[in-house]
PDB file of C-alpha atoms in Angstrom:
ATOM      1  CA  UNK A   1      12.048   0.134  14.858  1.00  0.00           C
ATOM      2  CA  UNK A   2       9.468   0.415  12.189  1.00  0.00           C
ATOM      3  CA  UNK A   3       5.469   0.000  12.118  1.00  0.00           C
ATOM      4  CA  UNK A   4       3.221  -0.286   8.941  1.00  0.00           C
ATOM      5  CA  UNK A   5      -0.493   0.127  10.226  1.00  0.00           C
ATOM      6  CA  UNK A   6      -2.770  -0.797   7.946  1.00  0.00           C
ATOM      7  CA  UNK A   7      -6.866   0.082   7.813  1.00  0.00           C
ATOM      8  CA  UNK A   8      -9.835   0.060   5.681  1.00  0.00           C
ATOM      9  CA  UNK A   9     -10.652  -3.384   4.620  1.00  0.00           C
ATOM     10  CA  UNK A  10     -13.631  -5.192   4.350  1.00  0.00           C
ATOM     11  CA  UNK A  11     -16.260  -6.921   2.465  1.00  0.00           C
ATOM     12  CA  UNK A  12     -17.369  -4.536  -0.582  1.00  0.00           C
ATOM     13  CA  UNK A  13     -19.910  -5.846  -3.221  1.00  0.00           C
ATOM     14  CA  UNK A  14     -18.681  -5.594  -6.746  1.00  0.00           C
ATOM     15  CA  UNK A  15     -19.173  -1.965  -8.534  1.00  0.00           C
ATOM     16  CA  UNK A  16     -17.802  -0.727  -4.783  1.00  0.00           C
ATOM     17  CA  UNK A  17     -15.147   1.108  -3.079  1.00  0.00           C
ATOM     18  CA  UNK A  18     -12.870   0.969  -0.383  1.00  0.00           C
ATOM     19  CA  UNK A  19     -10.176   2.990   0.934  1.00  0.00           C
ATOM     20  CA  UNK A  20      -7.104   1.269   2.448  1.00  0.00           C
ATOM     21  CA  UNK A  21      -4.713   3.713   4.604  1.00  0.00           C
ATOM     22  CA  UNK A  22      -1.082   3.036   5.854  1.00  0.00           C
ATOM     23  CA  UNK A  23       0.468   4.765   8.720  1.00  0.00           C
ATOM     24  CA  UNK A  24       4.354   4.342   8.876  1.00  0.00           C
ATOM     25  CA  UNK A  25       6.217   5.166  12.391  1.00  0.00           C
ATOM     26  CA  UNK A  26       9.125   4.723  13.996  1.00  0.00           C
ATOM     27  CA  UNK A  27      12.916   6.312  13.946  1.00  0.00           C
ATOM     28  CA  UNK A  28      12.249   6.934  10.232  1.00  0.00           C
ATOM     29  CA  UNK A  29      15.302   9.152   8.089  1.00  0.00           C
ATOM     30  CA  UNK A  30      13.948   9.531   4.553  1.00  0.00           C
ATOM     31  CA  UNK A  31      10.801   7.005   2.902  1.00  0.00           C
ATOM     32  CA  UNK A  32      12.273   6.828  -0.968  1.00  0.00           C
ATOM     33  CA  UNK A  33       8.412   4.734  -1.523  1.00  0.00           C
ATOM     34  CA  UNK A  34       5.529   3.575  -0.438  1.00  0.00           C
ATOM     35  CA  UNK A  35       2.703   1.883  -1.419  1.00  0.00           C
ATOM     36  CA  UNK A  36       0.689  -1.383  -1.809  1.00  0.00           C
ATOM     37  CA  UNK A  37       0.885  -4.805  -2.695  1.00  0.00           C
ATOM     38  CA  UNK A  38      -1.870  -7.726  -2.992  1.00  0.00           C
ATOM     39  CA  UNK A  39      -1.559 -11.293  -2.711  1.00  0.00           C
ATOM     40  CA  UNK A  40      -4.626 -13.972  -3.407  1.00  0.00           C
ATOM     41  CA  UNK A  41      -4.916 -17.505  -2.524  1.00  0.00           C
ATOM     42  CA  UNK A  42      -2.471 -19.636  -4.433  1.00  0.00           C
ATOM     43  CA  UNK A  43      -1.119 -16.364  -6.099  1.00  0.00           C
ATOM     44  CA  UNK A  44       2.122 -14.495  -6.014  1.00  0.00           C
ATOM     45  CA  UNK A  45       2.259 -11.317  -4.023  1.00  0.00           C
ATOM     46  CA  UNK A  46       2.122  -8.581  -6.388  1.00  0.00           C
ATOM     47  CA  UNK A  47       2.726  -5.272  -6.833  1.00  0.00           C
ATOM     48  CA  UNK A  48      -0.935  -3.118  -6.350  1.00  0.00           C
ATOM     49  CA  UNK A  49       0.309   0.884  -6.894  1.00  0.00           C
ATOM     50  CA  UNK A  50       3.388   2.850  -5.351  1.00  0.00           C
ATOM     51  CA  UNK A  51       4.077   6.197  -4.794  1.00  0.00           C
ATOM     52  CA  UNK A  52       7.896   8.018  -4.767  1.00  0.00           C
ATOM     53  CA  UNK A  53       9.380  10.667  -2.113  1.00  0.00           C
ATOM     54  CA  UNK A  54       8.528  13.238  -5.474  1.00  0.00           C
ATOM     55  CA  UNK A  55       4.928  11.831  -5.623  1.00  0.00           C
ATOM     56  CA  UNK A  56       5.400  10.335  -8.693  1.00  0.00           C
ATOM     57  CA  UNK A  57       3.266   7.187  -9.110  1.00  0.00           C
ATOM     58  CA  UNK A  58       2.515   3.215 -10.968  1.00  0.00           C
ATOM     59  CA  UNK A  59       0.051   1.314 -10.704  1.00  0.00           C
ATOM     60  CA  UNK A  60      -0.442  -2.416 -12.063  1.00  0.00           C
ATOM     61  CA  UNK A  61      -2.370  -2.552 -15.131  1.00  0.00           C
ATOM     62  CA  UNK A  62      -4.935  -4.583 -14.014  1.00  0.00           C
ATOM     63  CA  UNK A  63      -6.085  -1.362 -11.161  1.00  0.00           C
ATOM     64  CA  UNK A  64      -5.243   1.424 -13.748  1.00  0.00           C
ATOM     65  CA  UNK A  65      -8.047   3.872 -13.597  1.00  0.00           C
ATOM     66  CA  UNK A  66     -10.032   2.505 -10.337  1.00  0.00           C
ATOM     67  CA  UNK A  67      -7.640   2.827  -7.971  1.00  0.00           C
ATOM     68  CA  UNK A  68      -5.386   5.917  -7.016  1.00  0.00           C
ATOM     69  CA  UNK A  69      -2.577   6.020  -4.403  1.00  0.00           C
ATOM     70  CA  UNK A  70      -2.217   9.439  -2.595  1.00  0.00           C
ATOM     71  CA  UNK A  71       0.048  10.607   0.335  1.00  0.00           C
ATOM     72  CA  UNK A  72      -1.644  12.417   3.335  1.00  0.00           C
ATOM     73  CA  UNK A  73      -0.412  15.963   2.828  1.00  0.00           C
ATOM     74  CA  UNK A  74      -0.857  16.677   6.940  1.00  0.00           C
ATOM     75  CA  UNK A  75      -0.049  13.596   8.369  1.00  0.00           C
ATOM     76  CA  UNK A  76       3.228  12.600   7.823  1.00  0.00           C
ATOM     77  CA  UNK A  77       4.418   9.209   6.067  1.00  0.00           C
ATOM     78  CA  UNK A  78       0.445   8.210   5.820  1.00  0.00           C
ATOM     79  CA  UNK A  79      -0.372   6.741   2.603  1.00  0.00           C
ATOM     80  CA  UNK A  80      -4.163   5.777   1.052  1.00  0.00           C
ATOM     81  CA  UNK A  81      -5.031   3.376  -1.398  1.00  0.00           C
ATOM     82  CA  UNK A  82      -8.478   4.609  -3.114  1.00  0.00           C
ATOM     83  CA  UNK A  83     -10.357   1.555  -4.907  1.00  0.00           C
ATOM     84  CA  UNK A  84     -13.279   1.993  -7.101  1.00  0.00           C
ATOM     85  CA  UNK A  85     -15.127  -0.156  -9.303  1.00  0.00           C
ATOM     86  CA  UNK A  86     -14.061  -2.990  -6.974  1.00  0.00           C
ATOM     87  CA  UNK A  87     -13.711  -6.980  -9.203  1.00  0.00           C
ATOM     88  CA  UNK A  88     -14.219 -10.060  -7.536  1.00  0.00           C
ATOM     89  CA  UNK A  89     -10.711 -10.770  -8.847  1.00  0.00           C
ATOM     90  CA  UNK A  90      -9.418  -7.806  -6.459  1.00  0.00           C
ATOM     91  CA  UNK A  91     -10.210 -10.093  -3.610  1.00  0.00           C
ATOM     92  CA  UNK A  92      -6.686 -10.490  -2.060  1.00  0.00           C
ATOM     93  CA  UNK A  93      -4.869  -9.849   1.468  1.00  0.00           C
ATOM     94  CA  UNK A  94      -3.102  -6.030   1.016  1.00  0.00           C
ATOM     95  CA  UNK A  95       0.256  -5.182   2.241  1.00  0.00           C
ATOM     96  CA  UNK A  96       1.473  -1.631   2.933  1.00  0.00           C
ATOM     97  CA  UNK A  97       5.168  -1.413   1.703  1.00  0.00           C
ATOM     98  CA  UNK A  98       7.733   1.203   2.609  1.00  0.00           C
ATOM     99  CA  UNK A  99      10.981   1.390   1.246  1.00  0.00           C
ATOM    100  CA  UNK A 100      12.721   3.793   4.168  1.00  0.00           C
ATOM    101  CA  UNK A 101      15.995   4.449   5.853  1.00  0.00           C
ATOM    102  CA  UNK A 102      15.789   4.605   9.408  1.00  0.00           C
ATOM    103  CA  UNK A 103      18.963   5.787  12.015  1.00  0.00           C
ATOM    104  CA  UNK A 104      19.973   1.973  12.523  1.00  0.00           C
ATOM    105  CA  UNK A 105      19.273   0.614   9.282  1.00  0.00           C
ATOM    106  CA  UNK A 106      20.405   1.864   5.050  1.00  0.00           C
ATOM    107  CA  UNK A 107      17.580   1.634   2.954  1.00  0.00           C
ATOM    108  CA  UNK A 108      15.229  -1.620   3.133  1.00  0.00           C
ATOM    109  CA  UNK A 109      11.787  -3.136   2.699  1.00  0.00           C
ATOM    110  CA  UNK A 110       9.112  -2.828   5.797  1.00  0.00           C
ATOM    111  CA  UNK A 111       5.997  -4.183   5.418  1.00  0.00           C
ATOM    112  CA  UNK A 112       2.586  -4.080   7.561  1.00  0.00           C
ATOM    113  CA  UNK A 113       0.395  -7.074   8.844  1.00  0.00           C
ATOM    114  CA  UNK A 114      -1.945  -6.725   5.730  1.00  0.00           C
ATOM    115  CA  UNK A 115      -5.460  -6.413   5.896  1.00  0.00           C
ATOM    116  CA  UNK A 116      -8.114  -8.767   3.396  1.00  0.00           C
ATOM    117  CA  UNK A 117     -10.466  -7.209   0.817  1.00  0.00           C
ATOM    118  CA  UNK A 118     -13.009  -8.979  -0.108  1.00  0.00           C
ATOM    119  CA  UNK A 119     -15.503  -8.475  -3.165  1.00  0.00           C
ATOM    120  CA  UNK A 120     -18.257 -10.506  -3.349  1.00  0.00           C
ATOM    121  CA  UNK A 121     -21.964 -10.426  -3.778  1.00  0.00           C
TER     122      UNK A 121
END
């Protein structure tokens, strides 16, 4: 089957950065996306940044310009999440996401464990 490892949180002051960084394995075909989503306390899971097969990207508005999604060029299906100018409201448990086609399975939704940011003084 399919793993999503996750890495890279932590507890960041604001003004900081972190870099989050998703490993997908497994009988894998094709990956059509992958990328991240956040969800707070009492909040919604929501969509953080994806990136396409192409490596097109999109980003929530609220992360535009301080974070950046990127694919690891040498290690296959490894994606990073880059976050500057960490916000107290980025505090949030991240999922990795991968929308992939593996030899048992069409096209479908895997998702890691998650791993909590934090951003606090």
């Amino acid at each position: 089957q399919v793993q999503l490892v996750e890495s890279g949180g932590g507890l960041v002051q604001p003004g900081g950065s972190l870099r989050l960084s998703c490993a997908a394995s497994g009988s894998i075909l094709t990956i059509n996306t992958m990328g991240w989503y956040r969800q707070a306390p009492g909040k919604e899971r929501e969509l953080v940044a994806y990136i396409t097969s192409d490596g097109s990207t999109l980003y929530a508005d609220s992360v535009k310009g301080r974070f950046t999604i990127s694919r690891d060029n040498n290690v296959k299906n490894t994606v990073y999440l880059q976050m500057n100018r960490l916000k107290p409201d980025d505090t949030a448990v991240y999922y990795c996401n991968a929308h992939l086609r593996t030899r048992e399975n069409w096209y479908r939704d895997y998702w890691g464990q998650g791993t909590q940011v934090t951003v606090s003084s």
